[in-house]
Short mmCIF file of C-alpha atoms in Angstrom, two decimals:
data_model
loop_
_atom_site.label_atom_id
_atom_site.label_comp_id
_atom_site.label_asym_id
_atom_site.label_seq_id
_atom_site.Cartn_x
_atom_site.Cartn_y
_atom_site.Cartn_z
CA MET J 8 0.00 0.00 0.00
CA ASN J 9 1.33 3.38 -1.00
CA ALA J 10 1.56 5.85 1.90
CA ASN J 11 1.62 8.84 -0.46
CA PRO J 12 -1.30 8.54 -2.87
CA ALA J 13 -1.01 10.50 -6.10
CA PRO J 14 -2.61 13.92 -5.79
CA LYS J 15 -5.91 14.29 -7.58
CA LEU J 16 -5.74 16.62 -10.52
CA PRO J 17 -8.50 19.19 -10.93
CA LEU J 18 -11.24 18.26 -13.35
CA GLY J 19 -10.72 19.45 -16.88
CA ASP J 20 -13.16 21.93 -18.36
CA PRO J 21 -12.60 21.88 -22.12
CA PRO J 22 -14.09 24.76 -24.09
CA VAL J 23 -17.40 24.11 -25.82
CA HIS J 24 -17.59 25.25 -29.43
CA ILE J 25 -19.99 28.16 -29.98
CA LYS J 26 -21.99 26.16 -32.53
CA LEU J 27 -22.68 23.48 -29.90
CA LYS J 28 -23.69 26.12 -27.37
CA LEU J 29 -26.12 27.73 -29.83
CA SER J 30 -27.61 24.39 -30.78
CA ALA J 31 -28.08 23.50 -27.10
CA PHE J 32 -29.80 26.83 -26.41
CA TRP J 33 -32.19 26.34 -29.35
CA SER J 34 -32.93 22.81 -28.06
CA SER J 35 -33.67 24.17 -24.58
CA LEU J 36 -35.92 26.82 -26.09
CA MET J 37 -37.89 24.16 -27.96
CA PHE J 38 -38.37 22.12 -24.77
CA CYS J 39 -39.79 25.19 -23.03
CA TYR J 40 -42.15 25.78 -25.97
CA ILE J 41 -43.32 22.18 -25.94
CA TYR J 42 -43.90 22.08 -22.18
CA GLY J 43 -45.68 25.43 -22.23
CA ASP J 44 -48.04 24.27 -24.96
CA TYR J 45 -48.57 20.89 -23.28
CA PHE J 46 -49.31 22.36 -19.85
CA GLY J 47 -51.59 24.87 -21.54
CA LEU J 48 -53.87 22.00 -22.53
CA TYR J 49 -54.79 21.66 -18.84
CA ALA J 50 -56.10 25.22 -18.57
CA PRO J 51 -59.86 25.17 -17.97
CA GLY J 52 -61.76 25.57 -21.22
CA LYS J 53 -58.75 25.01 -23.45
CA MET J 54 -59.87 21.63 -24.79
CA ALA J 55 -63.39 22.92 -25.46
CA GLU J 56 -61.88 25.87 -27.34
CA MET J 57 -59.78 23.48 -29.40
CA ILE J 58 -62.78 21.27 -30.16
CA ASP J 59 -64.57 24.40 -31.36
CA GLY J 60 -61.66 25.03 -33.74
CA LYS J 61 -60.32 28.14 -32.00
CA MET J 62 -56.65 28.94 -31.42
CA GLY J 63 -56.89 31.48 -28.60
CA PRO J 64 -55.99 35.00 -29.73
CA LEU J 65 -55.23 33.72 -33.24
CA GLY J 66 -58.92 33.02 -33.85
CA PRO J 67 -60.34 30.15 -35.87
CA ALA J 68 -57.95 27.32 -36.73
CA SER J 69 -57.78 27.94 -40.47
CA ALA J 70 -55.25 26.44 -42.86
CA GLY J 71 -53.42 29.77 -42.98
CA VAL J 72 -53.21 30.13 -39.21
CA LEU J 73 -52.00 26.54 -38.81
CA ILE J 74 -49.34 27.02 -41.50
CA GLY J 75 -48.24 30.29 -39.89
CA VAL J 76 -47.90 28.69 -36.46
CA SER J 77 -46.13 25.69 -38.02
CA VAL J 78 -43.58 27.97 -39.71
CA MET J 79 -43.11 29.90 -36.48
CA MET J 80 -42.32 26.67 -34.58
CA ALA J 81 -40.32 25.03 -37.38
CA ILE J 82 -37.74 27.82 -37.42
CA PRO J 83 -36.41 27.29 -33.86
CA SER J 84 -36.51 23.52 -34.47
CA LEU J 85 -34.38 23.94 -37.58
CA MET J 86 -32.01 26.29 -35.75
CA VAL J 87 -30.93 23.32 -33.62
CA VAL J 88 -29.22 21.82 -36.68
CA LEU J 89 -28.56 25.01 -38.65
CA SER J 90 -26.50 26.36 -35.75
CA LEU J 91 -24.23 23.37 -36.22
CA ILE J 92 -23.90 23.33 -39.99
CA LEU J 93 -24.11 26.91 -41.30
CA PRO J 94 -20.93 28.88 -42.01
CA ALA J 95 -19.95 31.31 -39.24
CA THR J 96 -21.12 34.59 -40.83
CA ALA J 97 -24.57 33.34 -41.85
CA ASN J 98 -24.86 31.48 -38.57
CA ARG J 99 -24.05 34.55 -36.53
CA TRP J 100 -26.51 36.83 -38.31
CA LEU J 101 -29.30 34.26 -38.30
CA ASN J 102 -28.86 33.67 -34.56
CA LEU J 103 -28.79 37.41 -33.85
CA THR J 104 -31.91 38.08 -35.92
CA LEU J 105 -33.97 35.07 -34.87
CA GLY J 106 -32.92 35.27 -31.22
CA LEU J 107 -34.21 38.84 -31.04
CA ALA J 108 -37.35 38.01 -33.03
CA TYR J 109 -38.32 35.09 -30.81
CA ALA J 110 -37.62 37.08 -27.63
CA ALA J 111 -40.00 39.74 -28.97
CA ILE J 112 -42.64 37.17 -29.92
CA MET J 113 -42.52 35.75 -26.41
CA ALA J 114 -42.66 39.18 -24.80
CA VAL J 115 -45.84 40.16 -26.68
CA SER J 116 -47.53 36.80 -26.05
CA MET J 117 -47.07 36.75 -22.25
CA PRO J 118 -49.33 39.55 -20.95
CA GLY J 119 -52.44 38.11 -19.36
CA ALA J 120 -51.16 34.53 -19.56
CA TRP J 121 -51.28 31.92 -16.82
CA PRO J 122 -48.40 32.14 -14.30
CA PHE J 123 -46.80 28.88 -15.53
CA TYR J 124 -46.73 30.31 -19.05
CA VAL J 125 -45.20 33.59 -17.86
CA PHE J 126 -42.57 31.60 -15.93
CA LEU J 127 -41.63 29.60 -19.03
CA GLY J 128 -41.85 32.76 -21.14
CA VAL J 129 -39.30 34.54 -18.97
CA ILE J 130 -36.97 31.55 -19.31
CA GLU J 131 -37.52 31.57 -23.09
CA ILE J 132 -36.67 35.26 -23.31
CA ILE J 133 -33.50 34.70 -21.27
CA VAL J 134 -32.52 31.79 -23.55
CA CYS J 135 -33.18 33.91 -26.66
CA LEU J 136 -31.06 36.73 -25.26
CA ALA J 137 -28.30 34.22 -24.45
CA ILE J 138 -28.43 33.13 -28.10
CA VAL J 139 -28.12 36.77 -29.16
CA GLY J 140 -25.23 37.32 -26.72
CA LEU J 141 -23.34 34.28 -27.98
CA ALA J 142 -23.86 35.29 -31.60
CA TRP J 143 -22.84 38.89 -30.87
CA THR J 144 -19.58 37.77 -29.26
CA TRP J 145 -18.81 35.11 -31.89
CA PRO J 146 -15.06 34.43 -31.69
CA ARG J 147 -12.87 35.78 -34.47
CA ALA J 148 -10.70 33.48 -36.55
CA ASP J 149 -7.55 34.53 -34.70
CA GLY J 150 -9.09 33.34 -31.44
CA ALA J 151 -9.63 36.81 -30.02
CA PRO J 152 -13.18 37.23 -28.71
CA LYS J 153 -15.44 39.79 -30.33
CA THR J 154 -15.59 43.00 -28.35
CA PHE J 155 -18.74 44.94 -27.66
CA GLY J 156 -19.45 47.58 -30.25
CA THR J 157 -17.77 45.95 -33.23
CA VAL J 158 -19.87 44.20 -35.81
#
């Protein structure tokens, strides 16, 4: 038995590539969307409204409304993979633009909502702003981080 055991080295913390971070944030955002919509089904009167073909403030569930909502939800879903495969410049601008757009969409849809929805909405806005922050500070090719104020 060795009287002097080898010292334990600190755990390594390798850097995570920005594309993986962005993809993970978009994935988290989608989980919040899914849970918010799922829990919303338990709100009193929601199922009856759905049976009547109504989509809350969007009105009747027409083909156009359903396509619009589908496009709106397909974009963040696609950003999970697009954040991994797009070239840096397109990736950065798409994440900046869509991160801000989805934060705004969430902000305008929260007033008057159930507390669980507001809770998830605040998380979604924070996640969207984290996406924007990551995209804004996208590392430069020389390894130097992007500084605030330069585009």
